[in-house]
Amino acid sequence: MIFRRKLKFSLKLFLIICSCLLIVLRLYAVLINSSRGETVGGPLTLVPQPHLLTQGSYTGIGSDREVEPVNSLRGGEPLPLEGTERTGRPGNLGGVGTEVLRVVGGEEESKRAIAVDDSLSNLGRRTQLNDIFISVKTTAQFHRNRVDLLLRTWVQLATDQIFFFTDVADAELSRRTNDHVINTNCSAIHSREALCCKMSFEYNHFIKSASKYRWFCHVDDDNYVNVPSLVQLLQQYNHVEDWYIGRPSLNHPLEILDPDSEQEKVSFWFATGGAGFCISRGLALKMIPFTVNGRLQSTCGKIRLPDDCTIAFILYNYLGVELTQVHRFHSHLEPLKRMKTNTLRQQITLSYSGITNVVRISGFSEMEDPSRFLSIHCFLFPNSVEKCP
């Protein structure tokens, strides 16, 4: 009897010791995986908080091609708190070969970009302004009016991050932007081919310097960018994951014939370039096999759609990534006069069309400021303008 009790006690003690050892081993595995930027069992899943995407009461029309209201939210989920980042698997290029990377930005440059993604200490750092690459698409005829207006307003807040992609050489503009002007030699005509040509240069320029930046953001030369609001938005997302952020120009997915199988149709949401959009570096690197060496322009020709639609098609059809809709991006075909002044600080991009479709805001006279960008800039950043009304 005593022997049986001792045996049971010994077995219980043995099981307890084994359980403790398993717990210790489990904790050790967690620490090892954390040091590699991984989580046990895969990426950490966080609770989505869609309200972070819809600040402000204005939900006008988000289009530079169509003028239909957009009300639904689709796409990925943001991080739950500003400044925190999801600890997914960094440095996953989705099968992108080093030979492709070498063609675009040089093998060593690409390796540095991947190394930055793999750094655990870097993952924990909040995205800052100098982590964002902002490309502005323009053309020669707008250098002395639209671009000049941008240089007098929001560009002053992010001069080192902004690159102008145009179709001619302009020594004066290069001087004023510290040589941040890229002459693409693309056509100056506002055609599908010219738009895709310039977009290809924008993307390739970002990839070549990918080790410096976390985000690729595109805007047009008739956009005003609220720089702090843009930074705040991107702080909610993990740049090594797949994020495609912007505002669609339709209230339904775009449906086209699949160019690889004309018997089938493919439908997808696209962010209109006239309102601006952003792509995380992790996703931009995965796009390389479908965008370099003229492939972006080739796809543009196959689907017969402009650059912004082509980007969305590549992301959805080849990489399975949908648009994350943020309605604080705005284009020039929205009824901008409906926007309330008390929501301006929350908006990310603004625009204008002529002198009638503009944000209604007091400030400079209509003759001095027909686009209202000067007045908007004075409202948002009164200390950055020499003379505000």
mmCIF file of C-alpha atoms in Angstrom:
data_model
loop_
_atom_site.group_PDB
_atom_site.id
_atom_site.type_symbol
_atom_site.label_atom_id
_atom_site.label_comp_id
_atom_site.label_asym_id
_atom_site.label_seq_id
_atom_site.Cartn_x
_atom_site.Cartn_y
_atom_site.Cartn_z
ATOM 1 C CA MET A 1 0.000 0.000 0.000
ATOM 2 C CA ILE A 2 2.764 2.394 0.991
ATOM 3 C CA PHE A 3 4.681 1.418 -2.134
ATOM 4 C CA ARG A 4 1.694 2.302 -4.351
ATOM 5 C CA ARG A 5 1.316 5.710 -2.710
ATOM 6 C CA LYS A 6 5.017 6.443 -3.198
ATOM 7 C CA LEU A 7 4.724 5.316 -6.814
ATOM 8 C CA LYS A 8 1.728 7.610 -7.462
ATOM 9 C CA PHE A 9 3.516 10.496 -5.774
ATOM 10 C CA SER A 10 6.623 9.884 -7.871
ATOM 11 C CA LEU A 11 4.585 9.788 -11.072
ATOM 12 C CA LYS A 12 2.817 13.051 -10.195
ATOM 13 C CA LEU A 13 6.112 14.701 -9.380
ATOM 14 C CA PHE A 14 7.574 13.438 -12.651
ATOM 15 C CA LEU A 15 4.621 14.864 -14.623
ATOM 16 C CA ILE A 16 4.935 18.210 -12.867
ATOM 17 C CA ILE A 17 8.640 18.383 -13.689
ATOM 18 C CA CYS A 18 7.942 17.479 -17.324
ATOM 19 C CA SER A 19 5.263 20.176 -17.549
ATOM 20 C CA CYS A 20 7.668 22.770 -16.153
ATOM 21 C CA LEU A 21 10.322 21.743 -18.662
ATOM 22 C CA LEU A 22 7.843 22.075 -21.532
ATOM 23 C CA ILE A 23 6.884 25.566 -20.347
ATOM 24 C CA VAL A 24 10.550 26.570 -20.159
ATOM 25 C CA LEU A 25 11.194 25.201 -23.656
ATOM 26 C CA ARG A 26 8.137 27.006 -24.990
ATOM 27 C CA LEU A 27 9.286 30.310 -23.516
ATOM 28 C CA TYR A 28 12.740 29.758 -24.962
ATOM 29 C CA ALA A 29 11.229 29.151 -28.420
ATOM 30 C CA VAL A 30 9.204 32.367 -28.147
ATOM 31 C CA LEU A 31 12.336 34.348 -27.279
ATOM 32 C CA ILE A 32 14.284 32.827 -30.176
ATOM 33 C CA ASN A 33 11.523 33.522 -32.706
ATOM 34 C CA SER A 34 11.020 37.043 -31.379
ATOM 35 C CA SER A 35 14.688 37.778 -31.951
ATOM 36 C CA ARG A 36 14.114 36.797 -35.605
ATOM 37 C CA GLY A 37 11.091 39.070 -35.949
ATOM 38 C CA GLU A 38 8.605 36.161 -35.901
ATOM 39 C CA THR A 39 5.770 35.047 -33.686
ATOM 40 C CA VAL A 40 5.131 31.438 -32.743
ATOM 41 C CA GLY A 41 2.371 30.018 -34.902
ATOM 42 C CA GLY A 42 2.578 32.781 -37.552
ATOM 43 C CA PRO A 43 1.823 36.511 -37.650
ATOM 44 C CA LEU A 44 0.200 38.154 -34.674
ATOM 45 C CA THR A 45 -3.469 38.870 -35.377
ATOM 46 C CA LEU A 46 -4.885 42.094 -34.012
ATOM 47 C CA VAL A 47 -8.471 43.280 -33.752
ATOM 48 C CA PRO A 48 -9.371 45.617 -36.644
ATOM 49 C CA GLN A 49 -10.586 49.112 -35.802
ATOM 50 C CA PRO A 50 -12.141 50.539 -38.975
ATOM 51 C CA HIS A 51 -12.951 53.846 -37.250
ATOM 52 C CA LEU A 52 -9.289 54.765 -37.614
ATOM 53 C CA LEU A 53 -9.825 54.955 -41.365
ATOM 54 C CA THR A 54 -12.795 57.309 -41.384
ATOM 55 C CA GLN A 55 -11.849 60.392 -39.397
ATOM 56 C CA GLY A 56 -13.832 63.460 -40.337
ATOM 57 C CA SER A 57 -17.450 63.885 -41.340
ATOM 58 C CA TYR A 58 -16.834 64.533 -45.035
ATOM 59 C CA THR A 59 -17.422 61.561 -47.330
ATOM 60 C CA GLY A 60 -17.708 63.183 -50.737
ATOM 61 C CA ILE A 61 -16.790 61.680 -54.064
ATOM 62 C CA GLY A 62 -13.353 60.099 -54.537
ATOM 63 C CA SER A 63 -12.605 60.245 -58.216
ATOM 64 C CA ASP A 64 -10.573 61.786 -60.963
ATOM 65 C CA ARG A 65 -12.310 59.694 -63.631
ATOM 66 C CA GLU A 66 -15.767 58.852 -62.311
ATOM 67 C CA VAL A 67 -18.051 60.800 -59.999
ATOM 68 C CA GLU A 68 -19.906 58.227 -57.953
ATOM 69 C CA PRO A 69 -20.121 58.236 -54.135
ATOM 70 C CA VAL A 70 -18.144 55.688 -52.152
ATOM 71 C CA ASN A 71 -19.457 54.457 -48.832
ATOM 72 C CA SER A 72 -18.079 50.965 -48.194
ATOM 73 C CA LEU A 73 -14.803 49.987 -46.565
ATOM 74 C CA ARG A 74 -12.783 47.100 -47.939
ATOM 75 C CA GLY A 75 -9.239 45.823 -47.724
ATOM 76 C CA GLY A 76 -6.919 45.043 -44.831
ATOM 77 C CA GLU A 77 -7.168 46.083 -41.236
ATOM 78 C CA PRO A 78 -5.167 48.873 -39.599
ATOM 79 C CA LEU A 79 -3.133 48.486 -36.471
ATOM 80 C CA PRO A 80 -5.184 49.227 -33.342
ATOM 81 C CA LEU A 81 -3.039 52.028 -31.949
ATOM 82 C CA GLU A 82 -1.068 54.768 -33.650
ATOM 83 C CA GLY A 83 2.624 54.100 -33.460
ATOM 84 C CA THR A 84 2.392 50.332 -32.920
ATOM 85 C CA GLU A 85 3.248 47.788 -35.604
ATOM 86 C CA ARG A 86 2.278 44.219 -36.275
ATOM 87 C CA THR A 87 5.086 41.716 -35.854
ATOM 88 C CA GLY A 88 4.597 39.681 -39.012
ATOM 89 C CA ARG A 89 7.294 37.885 -40.996
ATOM 90 C CA PRO A 90 9.606 40.622 -42.283
ATOM 91 C CA GLY A 91 11.701 40.395 -45.412
ATOM 92 C CA ASN A 92 9.331 38.070 -47.286
ATOM 93 C CA LEU A 93 9.674 39.068 -50.924
ATOM 94 C CA GLY A 94 7.162 36.542 -52.201
ATOM 95 C CA GLY A 95 9.632 34.659 -54.390
ATOM 96 C CA VAL A 96 11.342 37.736 -55.835
ATOM 97 C CA GLY A 97 14.747 36.600 -57.113
ATOM 98 C CA THR A 98 17.977 38.509 -56.540
ATOM 99 C CA GLU A 99 18.475 38.668 -60.299
ATOM 100 C CA VAL A 100 15.342 40.814 -60.593
ATOM 101 C CA LEU A 101 16.404 43.039 -57.716
ATOM 102 C CA ARG A 102 19.826 43.450 -59.299
ATOM 103 C CA VAL A 103 18.270 44.767 -62.515
ATOM 104 C CA VAL A 104 16.350 47.500 -60.686
ATOM 105 C CA GLY A 105 18.462 48.862 -57.891
ATOM 106 C CA GLY A 106 21.690 46.900 -57.662
ATOM 107 C CA GLU A 107 22.190 43.716 -55.686
ATOM 108 C CA GLU A 108 23.868 45.402 -52.725
ATOM 109 C CA GLU A 109 21.179 48.082 -52.475
ATOM 110 C CA SER A 110 18.458 45.427 -52.517
ATOM 111 C CA LYS A 111 20.221 43.383 -49.862
ATOM 112 C CA ARG A 112 20.375 46.449 -47.639
ATOM 113 C CA ALA A 113 16.638 47.006 -48.099
ATOM 114 C CA ILE A 114 15.898 43.434 -47.051
ATOM 115 C CA ALA A 115 18.305 43.706 -44.124
ATOM 116 C CA VAL A 116 16.430 46.749 -42.875
ATOM 117 C CA ASP A 117 13.177 44.778 -43.020
ATOM 118 C CA ASP A 118 14.790 41.983 -41.004
ATOM 119 C CA SER A 119 15.900 44.283 -38.203
ATOM 120 C CA LEU A 120 13.776 43.721 -35.088
ATOM 121 C CA SER A 121 14.804 47.065 -33.598
ATOM 122 C CA ASN A 122 13.703 48.841 -36.770
ATOM 123 C CA LEU A 123 10.317 47.100 -36.728
ATOM 124 C CA GLY A 124 9.626 48.568 -33.318
ATOM 125 C CA ARG A 125 10.344 52.116 -34.466
ATOM 126 C CA ARG A 126 7.440 54.343 -35.435
ATOM 127 C CA THR A 127 7.256 55.491 -39.030
ATOM 128 C CA GLN A 128 8.531 59.044 -39.421
ATOM 129 C CA LEU A 129 8.418 61.553 -42.261
ATOM 130 C CA ASN A 130 11.861 60.552 -43.534
ATOM 131 C CA ASP A 131 10.546 56.991 -44.035
ATOM 132 C CA ILE A 132 8.153 58.156 -46.773
ATOM 133 C CA PHE A 133 8.956 58.557 -50.482
ATOM 134 C CA ILE A 134 6.502 60.991 -52.118
ATOM 135 C CA SER A 135 6.383 61.162 -55.914
ATOM 136 C CA VAL A 136 4.596 64.023 -57.668
ATOM 137 C CA LYS A 137 3.578 63.436 -61.279
ATOM 138 C CA THR A 138 3.639 66.578 -63.422
ATOM 139 C CA THR A 139 4.327 67.890 -66.923
ATOM 140 C CA ALA A 140 6.254 70.818 -68.431
ATOM 141 C CA GLN A 141 3.257 73.100 -68.894
ATOM 142 C CA PHE A 142 2.529 73.052 -65.141
ATOM 143 C CA HIS A 143 6.029 73.763 -63.809
ATOM 144 C CA ARG A 144 5.428 77.514 -63.408
ATOM 145 C CA ASN A 145 1.906 77.367 -61.993
ATOM 146 C CA ARG A 146 0.863 74.115 -60.305
ATOM 147 C CA VAL A 147 4.329 73.019 -59.190
ATOM 148 C CA ASP A 148 5.259 76.540 -58.133
ATOM 149 C CA LEU A 149 2.170 76.573 -55.902
ATOM 150 C CA LEU A 150 3.199 73.289 -54.295
ATOM 151 C CA LEU A 151 6.701 74.642 -53.624
ATOM 152 C CA ARG A 152 5.165 77.634 -51.843
ATOM 153 C CA THR A 153 2.951 75.472 -49.638
ATOM 154 C CA TRP A 154 3.087 71.850 -48.460
ATOM 155 C CA VAL A 155 6.354 70.859 -50.189
ATOM 156 C CA GLN A 156 8.178 73.109 -47.704
ATOM 157 C CA LEU A 157 7.239 70.624 -44.979
ATOM 158 C CA ALA A 158 8.889 67.625 -46.668
ATOM 159 C CA THR A 159 11.460 68.873 -49.197
ATOM 160 C CA ASP A 160 13.805 65.892 -48.815
ATOM 161 C CA GLN A 161 11.034 63.323 -49.307
ATOM 162 C CA ILE A 162 9.478 64.689 -52.493
ATOM 163 C CA PHE A 163 10.503 63.907 -56.086
ATOM 164 C CA PHE A 164 8.920 65.474 -59.178
ATOM 165 C CA PHE A 165 8.492 63.254 -62.247
ATOM 166 C CA THR A 166 8.088 65.261 -65.421
ATOM 167 C CA ASP A 167 8.738 65.043 -69.174
ATOM 168 C CA VAL A 168 11.414 67.698 -69.799
ATOM 169 C CA ALA A 169 14.639 68.911 -68.252
ATOM 170 C CA ASP A 170 14.153 72.048 -66.142
ATOM 171 C CA ALA A 171 17.298 73.519 -64.580
ATOM 172 C CA GLU A 172 15.408 76.138 -62.576
ATOM 173 C CA LEU A 173 13.015 73.617 -61.062
ATOM 174 C CA SER A 174 15.905 71.271 -60.294
ATOM 175 C CA ARG A 175 17.689 74.098 -58.482
ATOM 176 C CA ARG A 176 14.612 74.941 -56.421
ATOM 177 C CA THR A 177 14.043 71.304 -55.449
ATOM 178 C CA ASN A 178 17.674 70.396 -54.737
ATOM 179 C CA ASP A 179 17.828 68.194 -57.864
ATOM 180 C CA HIS A 180 14.671 66.274 -56.951
ATOM 181 C CA VAL A 181 13.362 66.466 -60.520
ATOM 182 C CA ILE A 182 13.404 63.361 -62.713
ATOM 183 C CA ASN A 183 13.063 63.860 -66.446
ATOM 184 C CA THR A 184 11.330 60.706 -67.640
ATOM 185 C CA ASN A 185 11.367 61.703 -71.336
ATOM 186 C CA CYS A 186 7.833 60.321 -71.451
ATOM 187 C CA SER A 187 5.297 62.022 -73.691
ATOM 188 C CA ALA A 188 3.782 65.277 -72.404
ATOM 189 C CA ILE A 189 0.376 64.230 -73.715
ATOM 190 C CA HIS A 190 -2.130 63.222 -71.044
ATOM 191 C CA SER A 191 -2.557 59.719 -72.458
ATOM 192 C CA ARG A 192 -2.685 56.242 -70.978
ATOM 193 C CA GLU A 193 0.759 55.460 -72.380
ATOM 194 C CA ALA A 194 2.324 58.624 -70.946
ATOM 195 C CA LEU A 195 0.758 58.118 -67.515
ATOM 196 C CA CYS A 196 1.980 54.521 -67.335
ATOM 197 C CA CYS A 197 5.422 55.572 -68.535
ATOM 198 C CA LYS A 198 5.791 58.109 -65.721
ATOM 199 C CA MET A 199 4.378 55.723 -63.133
ATOM 200 C CA SER A 200 7.003 53.191 -64.156
ATOM 201 C CA PHE A 201 9.725 55.774 -63.474
ATOM 202 C CA GLU A 202 8.163 56.662 -60.112
ATOM 203 C CA TYR A 203 8.081 53.047 -58.996
ATOM 204 C CA ASN A 204 11.592 52.215 -60.252
ATOM 205 C CA HIS A 205 13.065 55.283 -58.558
ATOM 206 C CA PHE A 206 11.533 54.169 -55.264
ATOM 207 C CA ILE A 207 12.815 50.609 -55.642
ATOM 208 C CA LYS A 208 16.352 51.822 -56.344
ATOM 209 C CA SER A 209 16.360 53.609 -52.980
ATOM 210 C CA ALA A 210 14.136 51.152 -51.105
ATOM 211 C CA SER A 211 16.601 50.814 -48.231
ATOM 212 C CA LYS A 212 15.908 54.448 -47.289
ATOM 213 C CA TYR A 213 12.119 54.348 -47.218
ATOM 214 C CA ARG A 214 9.212 52.386 -45.776
ATOM 215 C CA TRP A 215 6.444 53.756 -47.984
ATOM 216 C CA PHE A 216 5.899 54.734 -51.627
ATOM 217 C CA CYS A 217 3.240 57.444 -51.977
ATOM 218 C CA HIS A 218 2.073 58.922 -55.277
ATOM 219 C CA VAL A 219 0.208 62.218 -55.787
ATOM 220 C CA ASP A 220 -0.520 64.527 -58.720
ATOM 221 C CA ASP A 221 0.567 68.137 -59.165
ATOM 222 C CA ASP A 222 -2.927 69.396 -58.298
ATOM 223 C CA ASN A 223 -2.892 67.744 -54.852
ATOM 224 C CA TYR A 224 -2.258 69.418 -51.519
ATOM 225 C CA VAL A 225 -0.764 66.905 -49.059
ATOM 226 C CA ASN A 226 -1.380 67.369 -45.348
ATOM 227 C CA VAL A 227 2.013 65.945 -44.394
ATOM 228 C CA PRO A 228 1.445 65.347 -40.635
ATOM 229 C CA SER A 229 -1.871 63.622 -41.382
ATOM 230 C CA LEU A 230 -0.160 61.364 -43.943
ATOM 231 C CA VAL A 231 2.541 60.385 -41.442
ATOM 232 C CA GLN A 232 -0.085 59.712 -38.786
ATOM 233 C CA LEU A 233 -2.015 57.452 -41.166
ATOM 234 C CA LEU A 234 0.997 55.364 -42.160
ATOM 235 C CA GLN A 235 2.019 54.917 -38.532
ATOM 236 C CA GLN A 236 -1.044 52.695 -38.189
ATOM 237 C CA TYR A 237 0.301 50.098 -40.636
ATOM 238 C CA ASN A 238 3.260 47.719 -40.760
ATOM 239 C CA HIS A 239 5.443 48.656 -43.724
ATOM 240 C CA VAL A 240 6.836 45.122 -44.204
ATOM 241 C CA GLU A 241 3.354 43.728 -44.780
ATOM 242 C CA ASP A 242 1.132 44.089 -47.849
ATOM 243 C CA TRP A 243 -0.644 47.440 -47.732
ATOM 244 C CA TYR A 244 -2.197 49.321 -50.657
ATOM 245 C CA ILE A 245 -3.942 52.412 -49.291
ATOM 246 C CA GLY A 246 -6.035 55.037 -51.061
ATOM 247 C CA ARG A 247 -9.492 55.961 -52.245
ATOM 248 C CA PRO A 248 -11.426 54.344 -55.104
ATOM 249 C CA SER A 249 -13.030 56.314 -57.901
ATOM 250 C CA LEU A 250 -16.071 54.057 -58.193
ATOM 251 C CA ASN A 251 -18.675 52.797 -55.751
ATOM 252 C CA HIS A 252 -18.134 49.284 -57.082
ATOM 253 C CA PRO A 253 -15.134 47.214 -58.179
ATOM 254 C CA LEU A 254 -13.812 47.799 -61.695
ATOM 255 C CA GLU A 255 -14.549 44.782 -63.900
ATOM 256 C CA ILE A 256 -12.452 43.936 -66.963
ATOM 257 C CA LEU A 257 -11.624 40.941 -69.145
ATOM 258 C CA ASP A 258 -8.654 39.039 -67.796
ATOM 259 C CA PRO A 259 -5.871 39.667 -70.363
ATOM 260 C CA ASP A 260 -4.372 36.248 -69.592
ATOM 261 C CA SER A 261 -7.710 34.506 -70.205
ATOM 262 C CA GLU A 262 -10.169 36.528 -72.250
ATOM 263 C CA GLN A 263 -12.947 34.102 -71.418
ATOM 264 C CA GLU A 264 -12.950 35.229 -67.781
ATOM 265 C CA LYS A 265 -13.488 38.539 -66.030
ATOM 266 C CA VAL A 266 -11.594 40.010 -63.106
ATOM 267 C CA SER A 267 -12.921 42.709 -60.784
ATOM 268 C CA PHE A 268 -10.946 44.813 -58.327
ATOM 269 C CA TRP A 269 -10.942 48.115 -56.455
ATOM 270 C CA PHE A 270 -8.381 50.712 -57.489
ATOM 271 C CA ALA A 271 -7.155 53.868 -55.751
ATOM 272 C CA THR A 272 -7.525 56.846 -58.039
ATOM 273 C CA GLY A 273 -4.184 58.517 -58.731
ATOM 274 C CA GLY A 274 -5.832 61.938 -58.655
ATOM 275 C CA ALA A 275 -6.377 61.577 -54.911
ATOM 276 C CA GLY A 276 -3.063 59.869 -54.190
ATOM 277 C CA PHE A 277 -2.226 56.427 -52.809
ATOM 278 C CA CYS A 278 0.481 54.668 -50.780
ATOM 279 C CA ILE A 279 2.098 51.221 -51.031
ATOM 280 C CA SER A 280 4.160 49.615 -48.286
ATOM 281 C CA ARG A 281 7.761 48.694 -49.067
ATOM 282 C CA GLY A 282 7.097 45.019 -48.375
ATOM 283 C CA LEU A 283 4.420 45.009 -51.071
ATOM 284 C CA ALA A 284 6.399 47.202 -53.485
ATOM 285 C CA LEU A 285 9.251 44.689 -53.423
ATOM 286 C CA LYS A 286 6.848 41.865 -54.266
ATOM 287 C CA MET A 287 5.672 43.837 -57.318
ATOM 288 C CA ILE A 288 9.120 43.772 -58.952
ATOM 289 C CA PRO A 289 8.561 40.738 -61.250
ATOM 290 C CA PHE A 290 5.454 42.425 -62.680
ATOM 291 C CA THR A 291 6.694 46.003 -63.048
ATOM 292 C CA VAL A 292 10.387 46.222 -64.081
ATOM 293 C CA ASN A 293 11.879 46.115 -67.580
ATOM 294 C CA GLY A 294 8.765 47.619 -69.169
ATOM 295 C CA ARG A 295 6.366 45.085 -67.663
ATOM 296 C CA LEU A 296 4.183 47.722 -65.985
ATOM 297 C CA GLN A 297 3.742 49.533 -69.308
ATOM 298 C CA SER A 298 3.122 46.233 -71.066
ATOM 299 C CA THR A 299 0.351 45.342 -68.624
ATOM 300 C CA CYS A 300 -1.066 48.836 -68.998
ATOM 301 C CA GLY A 301 -1.314 48.249 -72.741
ATOM 302 C CA LYS A 302 -2.843 44.787 -72.326
ATOM 303 C CA ILE A 303 -5.678 45.908 -70.066
ATOM 304 C CA ARG A 304 -5.967 49.287 -71.866
ATOM 305 C CA LEU A 305 -6.361 51.237 -68.650
ATOM 306 C CA PRO A 306 -4.404 54.115 -67.024
ATOM 307 C CA ASP A 307 -1.576 53.790 -64.528
ATOM 308 C CA ASP A 308 -3.616 53.784 -61.309
ATOM 309 C CA CYS A 309 -5.878 50.999 -62.595
ATOM 310 C CA THR A 310 -2.852 49.028 -63.778
ATOM 311 C CA ILE A 311 -1.184 49.219 -60.365
ATOM 312 C CA ALA A 312 -4.360 47.893 -58.729
ATOM 313 C CA PHE A 313 -4.703 45.143 -61.332
ATOM 314 C CA ILE A 314 -1.151 43.924 -60.690
ATOM 315 C CA LEU A 315 -1.653 43.990 -56.929
ATOM 316 C CA TYR A 316 -4.951 42.117 -57.005
ATOM 317 C CA ASN A 317 -4.598 39.779 -59.988
ATOM 318 C CA TYR A 318 -0.992 38.686 -59.417
ATOM 319 C CA LEU A 319 -0.431 39.243 -55.692
ATOM 320 C CA GLY A 320 -3.960 38.921 -54.254
ATOM 321 C CA VAL A 321 -3.814 42.273 -52.432
ATOM 322 C CA GLU A 322 -6.942 44.421 -52.205
ATOM 323 C CA LEU A 323 -7.241 48.150 -51.687
ATOM 324 C CA THR A 324 -7.547 49.434 -48.129
ATOM 325 C CA GLN A 325 -9.941 52.356 -48.537
ATOM 326 C CA VAL A 326 -9.291 55.599 -46.721
ATOM 327 C CA HIS A 327 -11.734 58.379 -47.539
ATOM 328 C CA ARG A 328 -9.457 61.182 -46.358
ATOM 329 C CA PHE A 329 -7.759 61.201 -49.784
ATOM 330 C CA HIS A 330 -9.496 63.655 -52.170
ATOM 331 C CA SER A 331 -9.335 64.353 -55.910
ATOM 332 C CA HIS A 332 -10.298 67.321 -58.087
ATOM 333 C CA LEU A 333 -13.625 65.871 -59.281
ATOM 334 C CA GLU A 334 -15.158 65.747 -55.820
ATOM 335 C CA PRO A 335 -17.558 68.477 -54.686
ATOM 336 C CA LEU A 336 -14.782 70.047 -52.610
ATOM 337 C CA LYS A 337 -16.857 73.095 -51.705
ATOM 338 C CA ARG A 338 -18.899 70.836 -49.391
ATOM 339 C CA MET A 339 -15.920 70.080 -47.201
ATOM 340 C CA LYS A 340 -16.174 71.587 -43.739
ATOM 341 C CA THR A 341 -13.267 73.699 -42.540
ATOM 342 C CA ASN A 342 -13.196 71.994 -39.136
ATOM 343 C CA THR A 343 -12.329 68.663 -40.840
ATOM 344 C CA LEU A 344 -9.325 69.944 -42.818
ATOM 345 C CA ARG A 345 -6.735 68.884 -40.239
ATOM 346 C CA GLN A 346 -7.927 65.287 -40.563
ATOM 347 C CA GLN A 347 -7.725 65.125 -44.371
ATOM 348 C CA ILE A 348 -4.675 63.646 -46.112
ATOM 349 C CA THR A 349 -4.887 65.057 -49.638
ATOM 350 C CA LEU A 350 -6.951 67.856 -51.168
ATOM 351 C CA SER A 351 -7.328 69.162 -54.700
ATOM 352 C CA TYR A 352 -9.067 71.762 -56.857
ATOM 353 C CA SER A 353 -10.618 72.198 -60.294
ATOM 354 C CA GLY A 354 -10.722 75.663 -61.821
ATOM 355 C CA ILE A 355 -11.989 78.407 -59.511
ATOM 356 C CA THR A 356 -15.406 76.936 -58.761
ATOM 357 C CA ASN A 357 -14.688 73.499 -57.329
ATOM 358 C CA VAL A 358 -12.394 74.436 -54.462
ATOM 359 C CA VAL A 359 -12.389 74.104 -50.691
ATOM 360 C CA ARG A 360 -14.396 76.996 -49.244
ATOM 361 C CA ILE A 361 -12.090 78.651 -46.749
ATOM 362 C CA SER A 362 -11.414 82.248 -45.768
ATOM 363 C CA GLY A 363 -7.974 83.738 -46.255
ATOM 364 C CA PHE A 364 -6.401 85.158 -49.394
ATOM 365 C CA SER A 365 -8.613 86.701 -52.079
ATOM 366 C CA GLU A 366 -9.761 84.578 -54.997
ATOM 367 C CA MET A 367 -7.449 86.527 -57.288
ATOM 368 C CA GLU A 368 -4.418 85.841 -55.054
ATOM 369 C CA ASP A 369 -5.374 82.260 -54.310
ATOM 370 C CA PRO A 370 -7.831 80.743 -56.834
ATOM 371 C CA SER A 371 -6.978 77.158 -55.818
ATOM 372 C CA ARG A 372 -7.282 78.030 -52.076
ATOM 373 C CA PHE A 373 -4.057 76.078 -51.395
ATOM 374 C CA LEU A 374 -2.357 79.155 -49.896
ATOM 375 C CA SER A 375 -5.317 79.743 -47.602
ATOM 376 C CA ILE A 376 -5.459 76.060 -46.632
ATOM 377 C CA HIS A 377 -1.733 76.109 -45.867
ATOM 378 C CA CYS A 378 -2.150 79.231 -43.712
ATOM 379 C CA PHE A 379 -5.018 77.579 -41.854
ATOM 380 C CA LEU A 380 -3.081 74.381 -41.168
ATOM 381 C CA PHE A 381 0.424 75.826 -40.688
ATOM 382 C CA PRO A 382 0.226 79.575 -40.008
ATOM 383 C CA ASN A 383 3.870 79.783 -38.947
ATOM 384 C CA SER A 384 5.214 78.317 -42.194
ATOM 385 C CA VAL A 385 3.938 81.130 -44.427
ATOM 386 C CA GLU A 386 5.592 84.541 -44.494
ATOM 387 C CA LYS A 387 2.369 86.490 -44.596
ATOM 388 C CA CYS A 388 -1.042 85.026 -43.806
ATOM 389 C CA PRO A 389 -4.202 87.168 -43.962
#
